[in-house]
Amino acid sequence: MIDIVAITPLFSISLILALSCYLVLKSGEISFGQQAFFGAGAYAGGILTTMFGWQLVPALILSAAAGAVSAAIIGVSLCRVSGFRFTLMTLVLGEFAKEVFVKIEWRSVADGRAVGPEGPLGFSGIDYFYNHGIQHGMQAAIASGLAILCVVGVWLYGRTDPGRRLIAVAGDPVLAASVAINPIRTRLLAFTSAGAVAGLGGGLFAHQATYIEASNFSLMVGVHAVAYTLLGGLASVLGPVAGTTLDIVFLEGLRVVGAYRMVAFGSLIVLMLILWPRGLIGTRSGGPP
Amino acid sequence: MYFFAIDLTQTTIDGLLFGSTYALVAIGFTLIWGLLRILNLAHGVTVMVGMFAGMLSATIIGLPFYLGILISMCAGALVGFLIDRICYRPLRAAHELVPMIATLGFWILIEEVFIKIYSKFWFRDYVPFANPFDGAGLEIGQIRLRGDYLVTLAVATLLVIILYFLIYRTRLGLAMRMIAEDHDIGSLMGVPVGRVLTTAFLLSAAYGGAAGYLLGMTANLAGPYAGSQAVVKGLFSMILGGAGSIPGAIVGGLSLGVLELQSSFLFSFAYRDAIAMLALFLVLIVRPQGLVGKRTADRI
């Protein structure tokens, strides 16, 4: 059977990143660069707990802030373009961020040993969980708690004014502008929030993995997060949940197809798109999938 | 100063020669984008398959260069056919993002299957790729032109000339230009849209296959992750030059080649990709339509 304690952190982290993509997709754009903010959050969170001895909660808040700030800075120019130019720019962004992560080198001594990111050698020894005696069960609880927090947060975002505006902008930016909705500002807010969600996921990932390096934030990470969301569908926040469950729980956790998980995942995407182009939980009406 | 100028010229020329492979990859992307407005993310798979078909023919069987490149192009075209039949045909009625995601799935699927097969036969990250032009070269004054780079440029030029001939001098090209304007009107005018698009997929994938062979030959290596790298480089070239335009793909590929080699020469090898991407990001902000692309209306 399935080892819930082992699978929960992976599931939660994947879900949080998928939720970040979901927010961007809601604005009508595909981003292949959310792993950049995920990485920014991971490095920020890891540095704060290992090098400065912060507690987990403030460090995670700062992780989210790091994701949000970097997304806001990049979003200022990014949210002015749309369609495939947006997608391509996020692709460039993701690859660029990876290059930046390789260069991060900042060492200091804490508790009598050298800590901090070591450039191409990665960032090891993020052992907050170990040092504070947080066992696997507790780790899983923290991870799932944060994932639920993000699901609720993203759900609330869609219920409130900015979320409504976002749907209007995604439907038709010109029409939205004619009823006094600023499309760029609306999308920038969504993009920044998506960055915050990704950053939070990154902070969690850094502490869960205890070792991070630039290749953890490769293009395929972002691509998977988008794929989860599109598999699940965009009709509601349950879409990313369903998509992530399908891959992590069935393919990774239950090992339905053994070592051929990624092969099955790839064919699943193609098959699903042919059978249900709008995802598991999709809308019936038109508009982007 | 004199030697610096020589080195600078040498690097620029190497960049132009090497950039021609990027241009070939970008042409494959731009053909499909221009005709269908979808990003064919599975294009990297054709590059990888072309590279391995070339590796098998050149290293294992020992076929000559020109036959190897033909085999690579055929192998690439086969993948292109699959992309058309699996990712595009069943989904052409859907929103334009849907086929793009399907190509994404196809990319993950083929790359993973390929890595499984690869690791059954080889236990390392790369396999050697025979390079018949290794060590050969042409000296002009102080400048040395590497033989394999020259061959790469020659093949790329030939393929580009063939492409221009196909597009501007044949009925197929006429049909393609029609479809690029509007699918429905093309269909009303009696253009067999489906068949022409299949040909476009075959053509773009054959160019990807050729690029795979050339990339493998110049690097002397073939690796299973070459497809993903080619996707990134090819897309970058296409954006740099301007999407949907064939001159754009060529200019973009050549400039990316020069940009990468110059930044590793002027700054450092470690910052090569970072500098290239920063330049790309700036180009996208200042000139979103690319270096030679035409300005089109954005949605916002």
Coordinates of C-alpha atoms in Angstrom, one line a residue:
Chain A
M1 CA 0.0 0.0 0.0
I2 CA 0.9 3.6 0.0
D3 CA 3.3 5.2 2.5
I4 CA 1.4 8.4 3.3
V5 CA 4.1 10.0 5.4
A6 CA 6.7 9.6 2.7
I7 CA 4.5 10.8 -0.1
T8 CA 2.8 13.8 1.6
P9 CA 5.7 16.3 1.4
L10 CA 6.4 15.5 -2.3
F11 CA 2.7 15.8 -3.0
S12 CA 2.3 19.1 -1.1
I13 CA 5.3 20.7 -2.7
S14 CA 4.2 19.7 -6.2
L15 CA 0.7 20.9 -5.5
I16 CA 1.9 24.3 -4.2
L17 CA 4.0 24.8 -7.4
A18 CA 1.0 23.7 -9.5
L19 CA -1.2 26.2 -7.7
S20 CA 1.3 28.9 -8.6
C21 CA 1.0 27.9 -12.3
Y22 CA -2.8 27.8 -11.8
L23 CA -2.9 31.4 -10.8
V24 CA -0.9 32.4 -13.9
L25 CA -3.0 30.2 -16.1
K26 CA -6.1 31.9 -14.7
S27 CA -4.8 35.2 -16.2
G28 CA -4.8 33.4 -19.5
E29 CA -1.1 32.8 -19.8
I30 CA 1.2 29.8 -19.6
S31 CA 4.3 30.2 -17.5
F32 CA 7.2 27.8 -17.8
G33 CA 9.2 29.9 -15.3
Q34 CA 7.5 29.4 -11.9
Q35 CA 10.4 27.3 -10.8
A36 CA 12.5 30.5 -10.8
F37 CA 10.4 31.9 -7.9
F38 CA 10.3 28.4 -6.3
G39 CA 14.1 28.4 -6.4
A40 CA 14.3 32.0 -5.0
G41 CA 12.1 30.9 -2.1
A42 CA 14.2 27.8 -1.5
Y43 CA 17.5 29.7 -1.4
A44 CA 16.0 32.5 0.8
G45 CA 14.4 30.0 3.3
G46 CA 17.5 27.8 3.4
I47 CA 19.9 30.8 4.0
L48 CA 17.7 32.2 6.8
T49 CA 17.4 29.1 8.9
T50 CA 21.0 27.8 8.4
M51 CA 23.0 31.0 8.3
F52 CA 21.0 33.2 10.5
G53 CA 19.3 30.7 12.8
W54 CA 15.8 31.9 12.1
Q55 CA 12.8 29.9 13.1
L56 CA 10.9 28.0 10.4
V57 CA 7.7 30.1 10.3
P58 CA 9.4 33.5 9.7
A59 CA 11.8 31.9 7.3
L60 CA 8.9 30.5 5.2
I61 CA 7.2 33.9 5.3
L62 CA 10.4 35.5 3.9
S63 CA 10.6 32.7 1.3
A64 CA 7.1 33.7 0.1
A65 CA 8.2 37.3 0.2
A66 CA 11.3 36.5 -1.9
G67 CA 9.2 34.8 -4.5
A68 CA 6.7 37.7 -4.5
V69 CA 9.3 40.4 -4.8
S70 CA 11.2 38.7 -7.6
A71 CA 7.9 38.0 -9.4
A72 CA 6.9 41.6 -9.0
I73 CA 10.1 43.0 -10.4
I74 CA 10.0 40.7 -13.4
G75 CA 6.3 41.0 -13.7
V76 CA 6.5 44.8 -14.4
S77 CA 7.9 44.1 -17.9
L78 CA 6.5 40.6 -18.2
C79 CA 2.8 41.4 -17.7
R80 CA 2.9 43.8 -20.6
V81 CA 3.2 41.0 -23.1
S82 CA 0.8 38.2 -23.6
G83 CA 0.3 35.0 -25.5
F84 CA 3.3 33.0 -26.6
R85 CA 5.7 35.9 -26.0
F86 CA 4.8 35.7 -22.3
T87 CA 5.4 31.9 -22.4
L88 CA 8.8 32.3 -24.1
M89 CA 9.9 35.1 -21.7
T90 CA 9.0 32.9 -18.8
L91 CA 11.0 30.1 -20.4
V92 CA 14.0 32.4 -20.7
L93 CA 13.4 33.5 -17.1
G94 CA 13.5 30.0 -15.8
E95 CA 16.7 29.1 -17.6
F96 CA 18.3 32.4 -16.5
A97 CA 17.3 31.8 -12.8
K98 CA 19.1 28.5 -13.0
E99 CA 22.2 30.2 -14.1
V100 CA 21.9 32.7 -11.2
F101 CA 21.4 29.9 -8.7
V102 CA 24.6 28.2 -9.8
K103 CA 26.5 31.5 -9.0
I104 CA 25.1 32.0 -5.5
E105 CA 28.0 31.5 -3.2
W106 CA 27.8 32.9 0.4
R107 CA 29.6 31.0 3.2
S108 CA 29.6 31.7 6.9
V109 CA 30.2 29.9 10.1
A110 CA 27.3 28.9 12.3
D111 CA 27.5 26.5 15.3
G112 CA 31.1 25.9 14.5
R113 CA 30.7 24.7 10.9
A114 CA 30.7 26.3 7.5
V115 CA 27.2 26.7 6.0
G116 CA 25.6 28.4 3.1
P117 CA 25.3 28.0 -0.7
E118 CA 28.5 26.9 -2.4
G119 CA 27.8 27.9 -6.0
P120 CA 28.0 24.9 -8.4
L121 CA 28.4 22.6 -5.4
G122 CA 24.9 23.3 -4.3
F123 CA 23.5 24.3 -0.9
S124 CA 23.8 21.5 1.6
G125 CA 23.1 21.1 5.3
I126 CA 19.6 22.7 5.5
D127 CA 18.9 20.5 8.5
Y128 CA 16.4 22.6 10.5
F129 CA 14.0 19.7 10.8
Y130 CA 16.8 17.4 12.1
N131 CA 18.2 20.0 14.5
H132 CA 14.8 20.8 16.0
G133 CA 13.8 17.1 16.3
I134 CA 10.9 17.3 13.8
Q135 CA 10.1 13.8 12.8
H136 CA 8.7 12.6 9.5
G137 CA 5.1 12.6 10.7
M138 CA 5.4 16.2 11.8
Q139 CA 7.1 17.1 8.6
A140 CA 4.3 15.6 6.6
A141 CA 1.8 17.6 8.8
I142 CA 3.6 20.9 8.2
A143 CA 3.8 20.2 4.4
S144 CA 0.2 19.3 4.1
G145 CA -0.9 22.2 6.3
L146 CA 0.9 24.6 4.0
A147 CA -0.6 23.0 1.0
I148 CA -4.1 23.3 2.4
L149 CA -3.3 26.9 3.3
C150 CA -2.3 27.6 -0.3
V151 CA -5.4 25.8 -1.8
V152 CA -7.6 27.9 0.5
G153 CA -5.6 31.0 -0.3
V154 CA -5.9 30.5 -4.1
W155 CA -9.5 29.6 -3.8
L156 CA -10.2 32.8 -1.8
Y157 CA -8.2 34.8 -4.4
G158 CA -10.6 33.7 -7.1
R159 CA -13.6 34.6 -4.9
T160 CA -12.5 38.2 -4.2
D161 CA -12.4 41.3 -6.3
P162 CA -8.9 40.8 -7.8
G163 CA -9.8 37.3 -8.8
R164 CA -13.0 38.4 -10.5
R165 CA -11.0 41.1 -12.3
L166 CA -8.5 38.6 -13.4
I167 CA -11.2 36.4 -15.0
A168 CA -12.4 39.5 -16.9
V169 CA -8.9 40.4 -18.1
A170 CA -8.2 36.8 -19.2
G171 CA -11.5 36.8 -21.1
D172 CA -10.9 40.0 -23.0
P173 CA -8.3 42.6 -21.8
V174 CA -9.8 45.4 -24.0
L175 CA -13.3 44.8 -22.7
A176 CA -12.0 44.7 -19.1
A177 CA -10.1 48.0 -19.6
S178 CA -13.3 49.6 -20.9
V179 CA -15.0 48.9 -17.5
A180 CA -12.1 50.6 -15.7
I181 CA -10.1 47.4 -14.9
N182 CA -6.4 48.0 -15.4
P183 CA -5.3 44.8 -17.2
I184 CA -1.6 45.2 -16.5
R185 CA -2.1 45.9 -12.8
T186 CA -4.6 43.0 -12.4
R187 CA -2.2 40.6 -14.0
L188 CA 0.8 41.9 -12.1
L189 CA -1.1 41.3 -8.8
A190 CA -1.9 37.7 -9.9
F191 CA 1.7 37.1 -11.0
T192 CA 3.1 38.4 -7.8
S193 CA 0.7 36.2 -5.8
A194 CA 1.8 33.3 -7.9
G195 CA 5.4 34.2 -7.1
A196 CA 4.6 34.2 -3.4
V197 CA 2.9 30.8 -3.6
A198 CA 5.9 29.4 -5.5
G199 CA 8.3 30.9 -3.0
L200 CA 6.5 29.4 -0.1
G201 CA 6.7 26.0 -1.8
G202 CA 10.4 26.5 -2.4
G203 CA 11.1 27.3 1.2
L204 CA 9.3 24.1 2.2
F205 CA 11.2 22.2 -0.5
A206 CA 14.6 23.4 0.8
H207 CA 13.9 22.2 4.3
Q208 CA 12.4 19.0 3.2
A209 CA 15.2 18.1 0.8
T210 CA 18.0 19.5 3.1
Y211 CA 20.1 19.8 0.0
I212 CA 19.3 22.0 -3.0
E213 CA 21.2 22.9 -6.2
A214 CA 20.5 24.7 -9.4
S215 CA 19.4 21.6 -11.3
N216 CA 16.5 21.2 -8.8
F217 CA 14.9 24.2 -10.6
S218 CA 15.2 23.1 -14.2
L219 CA 12.7 23.7 -16.9
M220 CA 11.1 20.3 -16.4
V221 CA 10.0 21.2 -12.9
G222 CA 8.0 24.2 -14.2
V223 CA 6.7 22.1 -17.2
H224 CA 5.4 19.5 -14.8
A225 CA 3.6 22.0 -12.7
V226 CA 1.9 23.4 -15.7
A227 CA 1.1 19.9 -16.9
Y228 CA -0.5 19.0 -13.5
T229 CA -2.7 22.0 -13.7
L230 CA -3.8 21.4 -17.3
L231 CA -4.4 17.7 -16.6
G232 CA -6.7 18.6 -13.8
G233 CA -8.4 21.5 -15.5
L234 CA -8.8 25.2 -14.8
A235 CA -12.4 25.3 -13.8
S236 CA -11.6 25.5 -10.1
V237 CA -8.8 25.1 -7.6
L238 CA -9.5 21.4 -7.5
G239 CA -8.0 21.1 -10.9
P240 CA -4.4 21.3 -9.8
V241 CA -5.3 19.1 -6.8
A242 CA -6.7 16.4 -9.2
G243 CA -3.8 16.7 -11.6
T244 CA -1.1 16.4 -8.9
T245 CA -3.0 13.5 -7.2
L246 CA -3.0 11.7 -10.5
D247 CA 0.7 11.9 -11.0
I248 CA 2.1 11.8 -7.4
V249 CA -0.4 9.5 -5.7
F250 CA -1.2 7.0 -8.5
L251 CA 2.0 7.0 -10.6
E252 CA 4.6 7.8 -7.9
G253 CA 3.0 6.6 -4.7
L254 CA 1.1 3.5 -5.8
R255 CA 3.7 2.7 -8.6
V256 CA 0.9 1.6 -10.8
V257 CA 3.3 1.4 -13.7
G258 CA 6.6 0.8 -11.8
A259 CA 9.7 2.6 -13.0
Y260 CA 7.9 3.8 -16.1
R261 CA 6.2 6.6 -14.3
M262 CA 7.4 9.4 -16.5
V263 CA 6.6 7.5 -19.6
A264 CA 3.1 6.9 -18.4
F265 CA 2.8 10.5 -17.4
G266 CA 3.8 11.8 -20.8
S267 CA 1.3 9.5 -22.6
L268 CA -1.3 10.4 -20.0
I269 CA -1.1 14.0 -21.0
V270 CA -1.5 13.3 -24.7
L271 CA -4.3 10.8 -24.1
M272 CA -6.2 13.1 -21.7
L273 CA -5.9 16.0 -24.1
I274 CA -7.4 14.0 -26.9
L275 CA -10.2 12.6 -24.7
W276 CA -11.0 15.5 -22.4
P277 CA -9.2 18.6 -23.7
R278 CA -10.5 20.7 -20.8
G279 CA -9.0 18.5 -18.1
L280 CA -10.5 16.4 -15.4
I281 CA -12.3 19.3 -13.8
G282 CA -12.9 21.5 -16.7
T283 CA -15.4 24.1 -17.8
R284 CA -17.8 23.3 -20.6
S285 CA -17.8 26.7 -22.2
G286 CA -15.3 28.2 -24.5
G287 CA -12.1 30.2 -23.7
P288 CA -8.7 28.9 -23.0
P289 CA -8.5 25.3 -21.7
Chain B
M1 CA 45.7 44.9 -29.2
Y2 CA 46.5 43.3 -32.5
F3 CA 46.1 39.9 -31.1
F4 CA 43.0 40.9 -29.3
A5 CA 41.5 42.0 -32.6
I6 CA 42.5 38.7 -34.2
D7 CA 40.9 36.7 -31.4
L8 CA 37.8 38.8 -31.5
T9 CA 37.4 38.2 -35.3
Q10 CA 38.1 34.5 -34.7
T11 CA 35.4 34.2 -32.1
T12 CA 32.9 36.1 -34.2
I13 CA 33.5 33.8 -37.1
D14 CA 33.3 30.7 -35.0
G15 CA 30.1 32.0 -33.5
L16 CA 28.6 32.6 -36.9
L17 CA 29.6 29.1 -38.1
F18 CA 28.4 27.4 -35.0
G19 CA 25.2 29.5 -34.9
S20 CA 24.1 28.0 -38.2
T21 CA 23.1 24.8 -36.3
Y22 CA 20.9 26.9 -33.9
A23 CA 19.4 28.5 -37.0
L24 CA 18.5 25.1 -38.3
V25 CA 16.7 24.2 -35.1
A26 CA 15.0 27.6 -35.0
I27 CA 13.7 27.1 -38.6
G28 CA 11.9 24.0 -37.5
F29 CA 10.2 25.9 -34.7
T30 CA 9.4 28.9 -36.8
L31 CA 7.9 26.8 -39.7
I32 CA 5.3 25.3 -37.4
W33 CA 4.7 28.5 -35.5
G34 CA 4.2 30.5 -38.7
L35 CA 1.7 28.0 -40.1
L36 CA -0.2 26.8 -37.0
R37 CA 0.5 29.3 -34.3
I38 CA 1.5 26.5 -32.0
L39 CA 4.9 26.0 -30.2
N40 CA 6.0 22.6 -31.2
L41 CA 7.8 21.7 -27.9
A42 CA 8.4 18.2 -29.2
H43 CA 10.8 19.6 -31.8
G44 CA 13.7 18.8 -29.5
V45 CA 12.8 15.1 -29.8
T46 CA 13.5 15.3 -33.6
V47 CA 16.9 16.8 -32.9
M48 CA 17.7 14.1 -30.4
V49 CA 16.5 11.3 -32.7
G50 CA 18.5 12.8 -35.6
M51 CA 21.5 13.0 -33.4
F52 CA 21.3 9.3 -32.4
A53 CA 20.5 8.2 -36.0
G54 CA 23.6 10.0 -37.0
M55 CA 25.6 8.5 -34.2
L56 CA 24.5 5.0 -35.2
S57 CA 25.3 5.6 -38.9
A58 CA 28.6 7.4 -38.4
T59 CA 30.1 5.7 -35.3
I60 CA 28.6 2.2 -35.3
I61 CA 28.1 1.5 -39.0
G62 CA 30.7 4.0 -40.3
L63 CA 28.6 5.4 -43.2
P64 CA 30.0 8.5 -44.9
F65 CA 28.9 12.0 -43.8
Y66 CA 26.4 12.8 -46.6
L67 CA 24.5 9.5 -46.1
G68 CA 24.5 9.9 -42.4
I69 CA 22.8 13.3 -42.6
L70 CA 20.2 11.9 -45.0
I71 CA 19.4 9.1 -42.5
S72 CA 19.2 11.7 -39.7
M73 CA 16.8 13.8 -41.7
C74 CA 14.6 10.7 -42.5
A75 CA 14.6 9.7 -38.8
G76 CA 13.7 13.2 -37.8
A77 CA 10.9 13.3 -40.4
L78 CA 9.5 10.1 -39.0
V79 CA 9.2 11.7 -35.6
G80 CA 7.6 14.8 -37.2
F81 CA 5.0 12.5 -38.8
L82 CA 4.2 11.1 -35.3
I83 CA 3.9 14.6 -33.8
D84 CA 1.5 15.5 -36.6
R85 CA -0.7 12.4 -36.2
I86 CA -0.7 12.3 -32.3
C87 CA -0.4 15.8 -31.1
Y88 CA -1.9 17.9 -33.9
R89 CA -4.4 16.0 -36.0
P90 CA -6.8 14.8 -33.3
L91 CA -6.7 18.2 -31.6
R92 CA -6.9 20.7 -34.4
A93 CA -10.4 21.8 -33.5
A94 CA -9.4 22.6 -29.9
H95 CA -7.9 25.8 -28.6
E96 CA -4.4 26.5 -29.9
L97 CA -2.8 25.9 -26.5
V98 CA -4.1 22.3 -26.4
P99 CA -1.8 20.9 -29.2
M100 CA 1.1 22.7 -27.6
I101 CA 0.5 20.9 -24.3
A102 CA 0.1 17.7 -26.3
T103 CA 3.6 18.2 -27.8
L104 CA 4.8 18.8 -24.2
G105 CA 3.5 15.4 -23.2
F106 CA 4.9 13.8 -26.3
W107 CA 8.3 15.4 -25.4
I108 CA 8.3 14.0 -21.9
L109 CA 7.1 10.6 -23.1
I110 CA 9.7 10.1 -25.9
E111 CA 12.5 11.5 -23.9
E112 CA 11.8 9.2 -21.0
V113 CA 11.3 6.1 -23.2
F114 CA 14.6 7.1 -25.0
I115 CA 16.5 7.4 -21.7
K116 CA 15.2 4.0 -20.6
I117 CA 16.5 2.4 -23.9
Y118 CA 19.7 4.4 -23.8
S119 CA 20.6 3.3 -20.3
K120 CA 20.1 -0.3 -21.4
F121 CA 22.9 0.0 -23.9
W122 CA 25.3 2.6 -22.5
F123 CA 26.3 3.3 -19.0
R124 CA 27.5 6.9 -19.4
D125 CA 26.0 10.2 -20.1
Y126 CA 27.5 10.5 -23.6
V127 CA 28.5 8.3 -26.4
P128 CA 31.2 9.4 -28.9
F129 CA 30.1 10.6 -32.3
A130 CA 32.6 10.1 -35.2
N131 CA 33.8 13.4 -36.7
P132 CA 35.4 12.9 -40.1
F133 CA 36.5 16.5 -40.2
D134 CA 38.2 16.5 -36.8
G135 CA 41.5 18.5 -37.0
A136 CA 40.9 19.6 -40.5
G137 CA 40.7 23.3 -41.1
L138 CA 41.3 26.2 -43.3
E139 CA 43.9 29.0 -42.5
I140 CA 43.2 32.5 -43.8
G141 CA 45.9 34.7 -42.6
Q142 CA 45.8 34.4 -38.8
I143 CA 42.2 33.2 -38.8
R144 CA 41.6 29.5 -38.6
L145 CA 38.3 28.1 -39.8
R146 CA 37.5 24.7 -38.3
G147 CA 36.6 22.1 -40.9
D148 CA 33.6 20.7 -39.1
Y149 CA 32.2 24.2 -38.6
L150 CA 32.7 25.0 -42.3
V151 CA 30.8 21.8 -43.2
T152 CA 28.1 22.7 -40.8
L153 CA 27.7 26.1 -42.4
A154 CA 27.7 24.6 -45.9
V155 CA 25.0 22.1 -45.0
A156 CA 22.9 24.7 -43.3
T157 CA 23.2 27.1 -46.2
L158 CA 22.2 24.3 -48.6
L159 CA 19.2 23.4 -46.5
V160 CA 18.1 27.1 -46.3
I161 CA 18.4 27.5 -50.1
I162 CA 16.3 24.4 -50.5
L163 CA 13.7 25.7 -48.1
Y164 CA 13.5 29.1 -49.9
F165 CA 13.1 27.3 -53.2
L166 CA 10.3 25.1 -51.7
I167 CA 8.5 28.1 -50.2
Y168 CA 8.7 30.6 -53.0
R169 CA 9.0 28.5 -56.2
T170 CA 6.7 25.4 -55.8
R171 CA 3.0 24.8 -55.5
L172 CA 3.6 23.3 -52.0
G173 CA 5.2 26.6 -50.9
L174 CA 2.3 28.6 -52.4
A175 CA -0.1 26.4 -50.4
M176 CA 2.0 26.9 -47.2
R177 CA 2.0 30.7 -47.6
M178 CA -1.8 30.6 -48.2
I179 CA -2.3 28.5 -45.0
A180 CA -0.1 30.8 -43.0
E181 CA -2.5 33.6 -43.9
D182 CA -5.7 31.8 -43.1
H183 CA -6.6 28.1 -42.8
D184 CA -10.2 28.3 -43.7
I185 CA -9.8 30.5 -46.7
G186 CA -7.0 28.2 -47.9
S187 CA -9.3 25.2 -47.5
L188 CA -12.0 27.0 -49.5
M189 CA -9.5 27.8 -52.3
G190 CA -8.9 24.1 -52.7
V191 CA -5.7 23.8 -50.7
P192 CA -5.5 20.3 -49.0
V193 CA -4.7 21.9 -45.6
G194 CA -4.2 18.7 -43.7
R195 CA -1.8 17.3 -46.2
V196 CA 0.2 20.5 -46.5
L197 CA 0.5 20.7 -42.7
T198 CA 1.7 17.1 -42.6
T199 CA 4.4 18.1 -45.1
A200 CA 5.3 21.1 -43.0
F201 CA 5.7 18.9 -40.0
L202 CA 7.9 16.4 -42.0
L203 CA 10.0 19.3 -43.3
S204 CA 10.5 21.0 -40.0
A205 CA 11.4 17.7 -38.3
A206 CA 13.8 16.8 -41.1
Y207 CA 15.6 20.1 -40.5
G208 CA 15.6 19.2 -36.8
G209 CA 17.2 15.8 -37.6
A210 CA 19.9 17.5 -39.7
A211 CA 20.6 19.9 -36.9
G212 CA 20.9 16.9 -34.5
Y213 CA 23.5 15.3 -36.7
L214 CA 25.5 18.5 -37.0
L215 CA 25.3 19.3 -33.3
G216 CA 26.5 15.8 -32.5
M217 CA 29.3 15.9 -35.0
T218 CA 30.7 19.2 -34.0
A219 CA 30.6 18.3 -30.3
N220 CA 31.9 14.7 -31.0
L221 CA 29.3 13.5 -28.5
A222 CA 25.7 12.3 -28.5
G223 CA 23.7 12.4 -25.3
P224 CA 20.1 11.7 -24.4
Y225 CA 19.4 15.1 -23.0
A226 CA 20.4 16.9 -26.3
G227 CA 16.7 17.3 -27.1
S228 CA 16.0 19.5 -24.1
Q229 CA 19.1 21.7 -24.8
A230 CA 18.1 22.0 -28.4
V231 CA 14.6 23.2 -27.4
V232 CA 16.0 25.9 -25.3
K233 CA 18.6 27.1 -27.9
G234 CA 16.2 26.8 -30.8
L235 CA 13.5 28.8 -29.0
F236 CA 16.0 31.4 -27.9
S237 CA 17.1 31.8 -31.5
M238 CA 13.6 32.1 -32.7
I239 CA 12.7 34.7 -30.2
L240 CA 15.9 36.7 -30.8
G241 CA 15.2 36.9 -34.5
G242 CA 11.4 37.1 -34.5
A243 CA 8.9 34.3 -34.4
G244 CA 7.3 33.0 -37.5
S245 CA 9.9 34.4 -39.9
I246 CA 12.5 32.3 -41.6
P247 CA 15.1 35.2 -42.0
G248 CA 14.4 35.8 -38.3
A249 CA 15.3 32.2 -37.4
I250 CA 18.5 32.5 -39.4
V251 CA 19.5 35.9 -37.9
G252 CA 18.5 34.7 -34.4
G253 CA 20.5 31.5 -34.7
L254 CA 23.7 33.2 -36.0
S255 CA 23.4 36.0 -33.4
L256 CA 22.9 33.5 -30.6
G257 CA 26.0 31.7 -31.7
V258 CA 28.1 34.9 -31.8
L259 CA 26.6 36.1 -28.5
E260 CA 27.5 32.9 -26.7
L261 CA 31.0 32.6 -27.9
Q262 CA 31.7 36.3 -27.5
S263 CA 30.5 36.4 -23.9
S264 CA 32.6 33.4 -23.0
F265 CA 35.6 35.0 -24.7
L266 CA 35.1 38.6 -23.3
F267 CA 33.8 37.7 -19.9
S268 CA 34.0 34.1 -18.8
F269 CA 32.8 30.7 -19.8
A270 CA 30.9 30.3 -16.6
Y271 CA 28.7 33.3 -17.4
R272 CA 28.2 32.4 -21.1
D273 CA 24.6 31.3 -20.8
A274 CA 23.6 33.9 -18.3
I275 CA 24.9 36.7 -20.5
A276 CA 23.2 35.3 -23.6
M277 CA 19.9 35.1 -21.7
L278 CA 20.2 38.5 -20.2
A279 CA 20.7 39.9 -23.7
L280 CA 17.7 37.9 -24.9
F281 CA 15.5 39.2 -22.1
L282 CA 16.5 42.8 -22.9
V283 CA 15.8 42.2 -26.6
L284 CA 12.3 40.9 -25.7
I285 CA 11.6 44.0 -23.6
V286 CA 13.0 46.5 -26.0
R287 CA 11.9 44.8 -29.2
P288 CA 9.3 42.1 -28.5
Q289 CA 8.9 41.3 -32.2
G290 CA 12.5 40.2 -32.4
L291 CA 15.4 41.5 -34.4
V292 CA 13.9 41.2 -37.8
G293 CA 10.2 40.4 -37.0
K294 CA 7.4 42.6 -38.0
R295 CA 5.4 44.4 -35.3
T296 CA 2.0 42.8 -34.7
A297 CA -0.8 43.9 -32.5
D298 CA -0.6 42.6 -29.0
R299 CA -3.7 41.7 -27.0
I300 CA -2.9 44.4 -24.4

